[in-house]
Amino acid sequence: MLQWSTPESVTEIRSFLGLDGYYRRFIDGFSKLAMPLTQSTRKNQAFMWDKHCEESFQEL
């Protein structure tokens, strides 16, 4: 997890969240931390990596 590179597509974000989901029981407020990433995977929304996504990615 520590060496995971920054996601460059919705598919990569979904992969990261899927693997990271295992740790959700150990991370207080996981869903709140993951919210920017989860929102960026919605259908009918263009992929956009912003500072909120980066902060969420680094925190998780």
JSON list of N, CA and C in Angstrom, two decimals:
[
{"chain": "A", "resi": 1, "resn": "MET", "atom": "N", "xyz": [0.82, -1.19, 0.00]},
{"chain": "A", "resi": 1, "resn": "MET", "atom": "CA", "xyz": [0.00, 0.00, 0.00]},
{"chain": "A", "resi": 1, "resn": "MET", "atom": "C", "xyz": [0.87, 1.26, 0.00]},
{"chain": "A", "resi": 2, "resn": "LEU", "atom": "N", "xyz": [1.98, 1.20, 0.70]},
{"chain": "A", "resi": 2, "resn": "LEU", "atom": "CA", "xyz": [2.83, 2.39, 0.80]},
{"chain": "A", "resi": 2, "resn": "LEU", "atom": "C", "xyz": [3.51, 2.73, -0.52]},
{"chain": "A", "resi": 3, "resn": "GLN", "atom": "N", "xyz": [3.70, 1.74, -1.38]},
{"chain": "A", "resi": 3, "resn": "GLN", "atom": "CA", "xyz": [4.39, 1.99, -2.65]},
{"chain": "A", "resi": 3, "resn": "GLN", "atom": "C", "xyz": [3.43, 2.10, -3.82]},
{"chain": "A", "resi": 4, "resn": "TRP", "atom": "N", "xyz": [2.14, 2.20, -3.54]},
{"chain": "A", "resi": 4, "resn": "TRP", "atom": "CA", "xyz": [1.13, 2.30, -4.61]},
{"chain": "A", "resi": 4, "resn": "TRP", "atom": "C", "xyz": [1.30, 3.63, -5.31]},
{"chain": "A", "resi": 5, "resn": "SER", "atom": "N", "xyz": [1.39, 3.60, -6.64]},
{"chain": "A", "resi": 5, "resn": "SER", "atom": "CA", "xyz": [1.55, 4.86, -7.38]},
{"chain": "A", "resi": 5, "resn": "SER", "atom": "C", "xyz": [0.20, 5.57, -7.51]},
{"chain": "A", "resi": 6, "resn": "THR", "atom": "N", "xyz": [0.25, 6.85, -7.76]},
{"chain": "A", "resi": 6, "resn": "THR", "atom": "CA", "xyz": [-0.95, 7.67, -7.88]},
{"chain": "A", "resi": 6, "resn": "THR", "atom": "C", "xyz": [-1.82, 7.15, -9.02]},
{"chain": "A", "resi": 7, "resn": "PRO", "atom": "N", "xyz": [-3.10, 6.88, -8.74]},
{"chain": "A", "resi": 7, "resn": "PRO", "atom": "CA", "xyz": [-4.00, 6.38, -9.78]},
{"chain": "A", "resi": 7, "resn": "PRO", "atom": "C", "xyz": [-4.14, 7.38, -10.93]},
{"chain": "A", "resi": 8, "resn": "GLU", "atom": "N", "xyz": [-4.22, 6.85, -12.15]},
{"chain": "A", "resi": 8, "resn": "GLU", "atom": "CA", "xyz": [-4.34, 7.69, -13.34]},
{"chain": "A", "resi": 8, "resn": "GLU", "atom": "C", "xyz": [-5.64, 7.44, -14.10]},
{"chain": "A", "resi": 9, "resn": "SER", "atom": "N", "xyz": [-6.51, 6.61, -13.54]},
{"chain": "A", "resi": 9, "resn": "SER", "atom": "CA", "xyz": [-7.79, 6.34, -14.19]},
{"chain": "A", "resi": 9, "resn": "SER", "atom": "C", "xyz": [-8.81, 5.90, -13.14]},
{"chain": "A", "resi": 10, "resn": "VAL", "atom": "N", "xyz": [-10.06, 5.87, -13.54]},
{"chain": "A", "resi": 10, "resn": "VAL", "atom": "CA", "xyz": [-11.13, 5.42, -12.64]},
{"chain": "A", "resi": 10, "resn": "VAL", "atom": "C", "xyz": [-10.90, 3.96, -12.25]},
{"chain": "A", "resi": 11, "resn": "THR", "atom": "N", "xyz": [-10.45, 3.16, -13.20]},
{"chain": "A", "resi": 11, "resn": "THR", "atom": "CA", "xyz": [-10.18, 1.74, -12.92]},
{"chain": "A", "resi": 11, "resn": "THR", "atom": "C", "xyz": [-9.12, 1.59, -11.84]},
{"chain": "A", "resi": 12, "resn": "GLU", "atom": "N", "xyz": [-8.08, 2.39, -11.90]},
{"chain": "A", "resi": 12, "resn": "GLU", "atom": "CA", "xyz": [-7.02, 2.31, -10.90]},
{"chain": "A", "resi": 12, "resn": "GLU", "atom": "C", "xyz": [-7.51, 2.77, -9.53]},
{"chain": "A", "resi": 13, "resn": "ILE", "atom": "N", "xyz": [-8.38, 3.77, -9.50]},
{"chain": "A", "resi": 13, "resn": "ILE", "atom": "CA", "xyz": [-8.95, 4.21, -8.22]},
{"chain": "A", "resi": 13, "resn": "ILE", "atom": "C", "xyz": [-9.80, 3.10, -7.63]},
{"chain": "A", "resi": 14, "resn": "ARG", "atom": "N", "xyz": [-10.61, 2.46, -8.47]},
{"chain": "A", "resi": 14, "resn": "ARG", "atom": "CA", "xyz": [-11.46, 1.36, -7.99]},
{"chain": "A", "resi": 14, "resn": "ARG", "atom": "C", "xyz": [-10.61, 0.21, -7.46]},
{"chain": "A", "resi": 15, "resn": "SER", "atom": "N", "xyz": [-9.51, -0.09, -8.12]},
{"chain": "A", "resi": 15, "resn": "SER", "atom": "CA", "xyz": [-8.61, -1.14, -7.65]},
{"chain": "A", "resi": 15, "resn": "SER", "atom": "C", "xyz": [-8.03, -0.78, -6.29]},
{"chain": "A", "resi": 16, "resn": "PHE", "atom": "N", "xyz": [-7.59, 0.45, -6.17]},
{"chain": "A", "resi": 16, "resn": "PHE", "atom": "CA", "xyz": [-7.03, 0.91, -4.90]},
{"chain": "A", "resi": 16, "resn": "PHE", "atom": "C", "xyz": [-8.07, 0.83, -3.78]},
{"chain": "A", "resi": 17, "resn": "LEU", "atom": "N", "xyz": [-9.27, 1.33, -4.04]},
{"chain": "A", "resi": 17, "resn": "LEU", "atom": "CA", "xyz": [-10.32, 1.30, -3.02]},
{"chain": "A", "resi": 17, "resn": "LEU", "atom": "C", "xyz": [-10.73, -0.12, -2.68]},
{"chain": "A", "resi": 18, "resn": "GLY", "atom": "N", "xyz": [-10.73, -1.00, -3.66]},
{"chain": "A", "resi": 18, "resn": "GLY", "atom": "CA", "xyz": [-11.07, -2.39, -3.41]},
{"chain": "A", "resi": 18, "resn": "GLY", "atom": "C", "xyz": [-10.08, -3.05, -2.47]},
{"chain": "A", "resi": 19, "resn": "LEU", "atom": "N", "xyz": [-8.81, -2.85, -2.72]},
{"chain": "A", "resi": 19, "resn": "LEU", "atom": "CA", "xyz": [-7.78, -3.42, -1.86]},
{"chain": "A", "resi": 19, "resn": "LEU", "atom": "C", "xyz": [-7.77, -2.72, -0.51]},
{"chain": "A", "resi": 20, "resn": "ASP", "atom": "N", "xyz": [-7.93, -1.43, -0.53]},
{"chain": "A", "resi": 20, "resn": "ASP", "atom": "CA", "xyz": [-7.91, -0.63, 0.69]},
{"chain": "A", "resi": 20, "resn": "ASP", "atom": "C", "xyz": [-9.13, -0.93, 1.57]},
{"chain": "A", "resi": 21, "resn": "GLY", "atom": "N", "xyz": [-10.21, -1.41, 0.95]},
{"chain": "A", "resi": 21, "resn": "GLY", "atom": "CA", "xyz": [-11.42, -1.72, 1.69]},
{"chain": "A", "resi": 21, "resn": "GLY", "atom": "C", "xyz": [-11.19, -2.74, 2.79]},
{"chain": "A", "resi": 22, "resn": "TYR", "atom": "N", "xyz": [-10.20, -3.61, 2.62]},
{"chain": "A", "resi": 22, "resn": "TYR", "atom": "CA", "xyz": [-9.86, -4.58, 3.66]},
{"chain": "A", "resi": 22, "resn": "TYR", "atom": "C", "xyz": [-9.50, -3.88, 4.96]},
{"chain": "A", "resi": 23, "resn": "TYR", "atom": "N", "xyz": [-8.85, -2.73, 4.86]},
{"chain": "A", "resi": 23, "resn": "TYR", "atom": "CA", "xyz": [-8.35, -2.02, 6.03]},
{"chain": "A", "resi": 23, "resn": "TYR", "atom": "C", "xyz": [-9.39, -1.09, 6.67]},
{"chain": "A", "resi": 24, "resn": "ARG", "atom": "N", "xyz": [-10.57, -1.01, 6.07]},
{"chain": "A", "resi": 24, "resn": "ARG", "atom": "CA", "xyz": [-11.59, -0.08, 6.56]},
{"chain": "A", "resi": 24, "resn": "ARG", "atom": "C", "xyz": [-11.95, -0.32, 8.03]},
{"chain": "A", "resi": 25, "resn": "ARG", "atom": "N", "xyz": [-11.90, -1.56, 8.47]},
{"chain": "A", "resi": 25, "resn": "ARG", "atom": "CA", "xyz": [-12.24, -1.85, 9.87]},
{"chain": "A", "resi": 25, "resn": "ARG", "atom": "C", "xyz": [-11.17, -1.35, 10.85]},
{"chain": "A", "resi": 26, "resn": "PHE", "atom": "N", "xyz": [-9.98, -1.07, 10.34]},
{"chain": "A", "resi": 26, "resn": "PHE", "atom": "CA", "xyz": [-8.89, -0.60, 11.19]},
{"chain": "A", "resi": 26, "resn": "PHE", "atom": "C", "xyz": [-8.70, 0.91, 11.14]},
{"chain": "A", "resi": 27, "resn": "ILE", "atom": "N", "xyz": [-9.39, 1.58, 10.22]},
{"chain": "A", "resi": 27, "resn": "ILE", "atom": "CA", "xyz": [-9.22, 3.03, 10.02]},
{"chain": "A", "resi": 27, "resn": "ILE", "atom": "C", "xyz": [-10.50, 3.75, 10.41]},
{"chain": "A", "resi": 28, "resn": "ASP", "atom": "N", "xyz": [-10.45, 4.51, 11.51]},
{"chain": "A", "resi": 28, "resn": "ASP", "atom": "CA", "xyz": [-11.61, 5.29, 11.92]},
{"chain": "A", "resi": 28, "resn": "ASP", "atom": "C", "xyz": [-11.93, 6.34, 10.85]},
{"chain": "A", "resi": 29, "resn": "GLY", "atom": "N", "xyz": [-13.19, 6.44, 10.50]},
{"chain": "A", "resi": 29, "resn": "GLY", "atom": "CA", "xyz": [-13.61, 7.43, 9.51]},
{"chain": "A", "resi": 29, "resn": "GLY", "atom": "C", "xyz": [-13.17, 7.10, 8.09]},
{"chain": "A", "resi": 30, "resn": "PHE", "atom": "N", "xyz": [-13.01, 5.82, 7.80]},
{"chain": "A", "resi": 30, "resn": "PHE", "atom": "CA", "xyz": [-12.54, 5.41, 6.47]},
{"chain": "A", "resi": 30, "resn": "PHE", "atom": "C", "xyz": [-13.40, 5.99, 5.36]},
{"chain": "A", "resi": 31, "resn": "SER", "atom": "N", "xyz": [-14.72, 5.86, 5.50]},
{"chain": "A", "resi": 31, "resn": "SER", "atom": "CA", "xyz": [-15.60, 6.31, 4.42]},
{"chain": "A", "resi": 31, "resn": "SER", "atom": "C", "xyz": [-15.48, 7.81, 4.17]},
{"chain": "A", "resi": 32, "resn": "LYS", "atom": "N", "xyz": [-15.28, 8.56, 5.24]},
{"chain": "A", "resi": 32, "resn": "LYS", "atom": "CA", "xyz": [-15.12, 10.01, 5.09]},
{"chain": "A", "resi": 32, "resn": "LYS", "atom": "C", "xyz": [-13.78, 10.33, 4.40]},
{"chain": "A", "resi": 33, "resn": "LEU", "atom": "N", "xyz": [-12.74, 9.59, 4.77]},
{"chain": "A", "resi": 33, "resn": "LEU", "atom": "CA", "xyz": [-11.44, 9.79, 4.14]},
{"chain": "A", "resi": 33, "resn": "LEU", "atom": "C", "xyz": [-11.47, 9.40, 2.66]},
{"chain": "A", "resi": 34, "resn": "ALA", "atom": "N", "xyz": [-12.20, 8.35, 2.34]},
{"chain": "A", "resi": 34, "resn": "ALA", "atom": "CA", "xyz": [-12.24, 7.85, 0.97]},
{"chain": "A", "resi": 34, "resn": "ALA", "atom": "C", "xyz": [-13.25, 8.58, 0.08]},
{"chain": "A", "resi": 35, "resn": "MET", "atom": "N", "xyz": [-14.06, 9.45, 0.65]},
{"chain": "A", "resi": 35, "resn": "MET", "atom": "CA", "xyz": [-15.13, 10.10, -0.11]},
{"chain": "A", "resi": 35, "resn": "MET", "atom": "C", "xyz": [-14.67, 10.78, -1.40]},
{"chain": "A", "resi": 36, "resn": "PRO", "atom": "N", "xyz": [-13.60, 11.59, -1.41]},
{"chain": "A", "resi": 36, "resn": "PRO", "atom": "CA", "xyz": [-13.18, 12.21, -2.68]},
{"chain": "A", "resi": 36, "resn": "PRO", "atom": "C", "xyz": [-12.83, 11.18, -3.76]},
{"chain": "A", "resi": 37, "resn": "LEU", "atom": "N", "xyz": [-12.23, 10.08, -3.35]},
{"chain": "A", "resi": 37, "resn": "LEU", "atom": "CA", "xyz": [-11.89, 9.04, -4.32]},
{"chain": "A", "resi": 37, "resn": "LEU", "atom": "C", "xyz": [-13.14, 8.34, -4.82]},
{"chain": "A", "resi": 38, "resn": "THR", "atom": "N", "xyz": [-14.04, 8.04, -3.90]},
{"chain": "A", "resi": 38, "resn": "THR", "atom": "CA", "xyz": [-15.29, 7.37, -4.26]},
{"chain": "A", "resi": 38, "resn": "THR", "atom": "C", "xyz": [-16.10, 8.24, -5.22]},
{"chain": "A", "resi": 39, "resn": "GLN", "atom": "N", "xyz": [-16.17, 9.52, -4.95]},
{"chain": "A", "resi": 39, "resn": "GLN", "atom": "CA", "xyz": [-16.93, 10.43, -5.82]},
{"chain": "A", "resi": 39, "resn": "GLN", "atom": "C", "xyz": [-16.33, 10.51, -7.22]},
{"chain": "A", "resi": 40, "resn": "SER", "atom": "N", "xyz": [-15.02, 10.36, -7.32]},
{"chain": "A", "resi": 40, "resn": "SER", "atom": "CA", "xyz": [-14.38, 10.46, -8.64]},
{"chain": "A", "resi": 40, "resn": "SER", "atom": "C", "xyz": [-14.60, 9.22, -9.49]},
{"chain": "A", "resi": 41, "resn": "THR", "atom": "N", "xyz": [-15.20, 8.17, -8.92]},
{"chain": "A", "resi": 41, "resn": "THR", "atom": "CA", "xyz": [-15.45, 6.95, -9.69]},
{"chain": "A", "resi": 41, "resn": "THR", "atom": "C", "xyz": [-16.89, 6.85, -10.18]},
{"chain": "A", "resi": 42, "resn": "ARG", "atom": "N", "xyz": [-17.68, 7.87, -9.96]},
{"chain": "A", "resi": 42, "resn": "ARG", "atom": "CA", "xyz": [-19.08, 7.84, -10.40]},
{"chain": "A", "resi": 42, "resn": "ARG", "atom": "C", "xyz": [-19.18, 7.80, -11.91]},
{"chain": "A", "resi": 43, "resn": "LYS", "atom": "N", "xyz": [-20.21, 7.11, -12.37]},
{"chain": "A", "resi": 43, "resn": "LYS", "atom": "CA", "xyz": [-20.47, 7.05, -13.81]},
{"chain": "A", "resi": 43, "resn": "LYS", "atom": "C", "xyz": [-20.91, 8.42, -14.30]},
{"chain": "A", "resi": 44, "resn": "ASN", "atom": "N", "xyz": [-20.74, 8.66, -15.57]},
{"chain": "A", "resi": 44, "resn": "ASN", "atom": "CA", "xyz": [-21.13, 9.92, -16.22]},
{"chain": "A", "resi": 44, "resn": "ASN", "atom": "C", "xyz": [-20.38, 11.12, -15.65]},
{"chain": "A", "resi": 45, "resn": "GLN", "atom": "N", "xyz": [-19.21, 10.88, -15.08]},
{"chain": "A", "resi": 45, "resn": "GLN", "atom": "CA", "xyz": [-18.40, 11.97, -14.55]},
{"chain": "A", "resi": 45, "resn": "GLN", "atom": "C", "xyz": [-16.98, 11.79, -15.09]},
{"chain": "A", "resi": 46, "resn": "ALA", "atom": "N", "xyz": [-16.43, 12.83, -15.65]},
{"chain": "A", "resi": 46, "resn": "ALA", "atom": "CA", "xyz": [-15.08, 12.75, -16.20]},
{"chain": "A", "resi": 46, "resn": "ALA", "atom": "C", "xyz": [-14.07, 12.55, -15.07]},
{"chain": "A", "resi": 47, "resn": "PHE", "atom": "N", "xyz": [-13.03, 11.77, -15.36]},
{"chain": "A", "resi": 47, "resn": "PHE", "atom": "CA", "xyz": [-11.98, 11.54, -14.38]},
{"chain": "A", "resi": 47, "resn": "PHE", "atom": "C", "xyz": [-11.22, 12.84, -14.14]},
{"chain": "A", "resi": 48, "resn": "MET", "atom": "N", "xyz": [-11.13, 13.21, -12.88]},
{"chain": "A", "resi": 48, "resn": "MET", "atom": "CA", "xyz": [-10.41, 14.43, -12.52]},
{"chain": "A", "resi": 48, "resn": "MET", "atom": "C", "xyz": [-9.72, 14.22, -11.19]},
{"chain": "A", "resi": 49, "resn": "TRP", "atom": "N", "xyz": [-8.40, 14.28, -11.19]},
{"chain": "A", "resi": 49, "resn": "TRP", "atom": "CA", "xyz": [-7.60, 14.09, -9.98]},
{"chain": "A", "resi": 49, "resn": "TRP", "atom": "C", "xyz": [-7.27, 15.47, -9.44]},
{"chain": "A", "resi": 50, "resn": "ASP", "atom": "N", "xyz": [-7.80, 15.81, -8.27]},
{"chain": "A", "resi": 50, "resn": "ASP", "atom": "CA", "xyz": [-7.55, 17.13, -7.70]},
{"chain": "A", "resi": 50, "resn": "ASP", "atom": "C", "xyz": [-6.84, 16.99, -6.36]},
{"chain": "A", "resi": 51, "resn": "LYS", "atom": "N", "xyz": [-6.64, 18.11, -5.68]},
{"chain": "A", "resi": 51, "resn": "LYS", "atom": "CA", "xyz": [-5.90, 18.07, -4.42]},
{"chain": "A", "resi": 51, "resn": "LYS", "atom": "C", "xyz": [-6.64, 17.28, -3.35]},
{"chain": "A", "resi": 52, "resn": "HIS", "atom": "N", "xyz": [-7.97, 17.27, -3.40]},
{"chain": "A", "resi": 52, "resn": "HIS", "atom": "CA", "xyz": [-8.74, 16.51, -2.41]},
{"chain": "A", "resi": 52, "resn": "HIS", "atom": "C", "xyz": [-8.53, 15.01, -2.61]},
{"chain": "A", "resi": 53, "resn": "CYS", "atom": "N", "xyz": [-8.49, 14.59, -3.86]},
{"chain": "A", "resi": 53, "resn": "CYS", "atom": "CA", "xyz": [-8.22, 13.18, -4.15]},
{"chain": "A", "resi": 53, "resn": "CYS", "atom": "C", "xyz": [-6.81, 12.80, -3.70]},
{"chain": "A", "resi": 54, "resn": "GLU", "atom": "N", "xyz": [-5.85, 13.66, -3.98]},
{"chain": "A", "resi": 54, "resn": "GLU", "atom": "CA", "xyz": [-4.46, 13.40, -3.59]},
{"chain": "A", "resi": 54, "resn": "GLU", "atom": "C", "xyz": [-4.33, 13.30, -2.08]},
{"chain": "A", "resi": 55, "resn": "GLU", "atom": "N", "xyz": [-4.97, 14.22, -1.36]},
{"chain": "A", "resi": 55, "resn": "GLU", "atom": "CA", "xyz": [-4.91, 14.19, 0.11]},
{"chain": "A", "resi": 55, "resn": "GLU", "atom": "C", "xyz": [-5.54, 12.91, 0.65]},
{"chain": "A", "resi": 56, "resn": "SER", "atom": "N", "xyz": [-6.66, 12.52, 0.09]},
{"chain": "A", "resi": 56, "resn": "SER", "atom": "CA", "xyz": [-7.34, 11.30, 0.50]},
{"chain": "A", "resi": 56, "resn": "SER", "atom": "C", "xyz": [-6.47, 10.08, 0.22]},
{"chain": "A", "resi": 57, "resn": "PHE", "atom": "N", "xyz": [-5.89, 10.04, -0.96]},
{"chain": "A", "resi": 57, "resn": "PHE", "atom": "CA", "xyz": [-5.02, 8.93, -1.36]},
{"chain": "A", "resi": 57, "resn": "PHE", "atom": "C", "xyz": [-3.84, 8.81, -0.41]},
{"chain": "A", "resi": 58, "resn": "GLN", "atom": "N", "xyz": [-3.19, 9.92, -0.11]},
{"chain": "A", "resi": 58, "resn": "GLN", "atom": "CA", "xyz": [-2.03, 9.90, 0.78]},
{"chain": "A", "resi": 58, "resn": "GLN", "atom": "C", "xyz": [-2.41, 9.51, 2.21]},
{"chain": "A", "resi": 59, "resn": "GLU", "atom": "N", "xyz": [-3.56, 9.98, 2.68]},
{"chain": "A", "resi": 59, "resn": "GLU", "atom": "CA", "xyz": [-4.00, 9.69, 4.04]},
{"chain": "A", "resi": 59, "resn": "GLU", "atom": "C", "xyz": [-4.31, 8.20, 4.21]},
{"chain": "A", "resi": 60, "resn": "LEU", "atom": "N", "xyz": [-4.96, 7.63, 3.19]},
{"chain": "A", "resi": 60, "resn": "LEU", "atom": "CA", "xyz": [-5.30, 6.20, 3.28]},
{"chain": "A", "resi": 60, "resn": "LEU", "atom": "C", "xyz": [-4.06, 5.35, 3.08]}
]
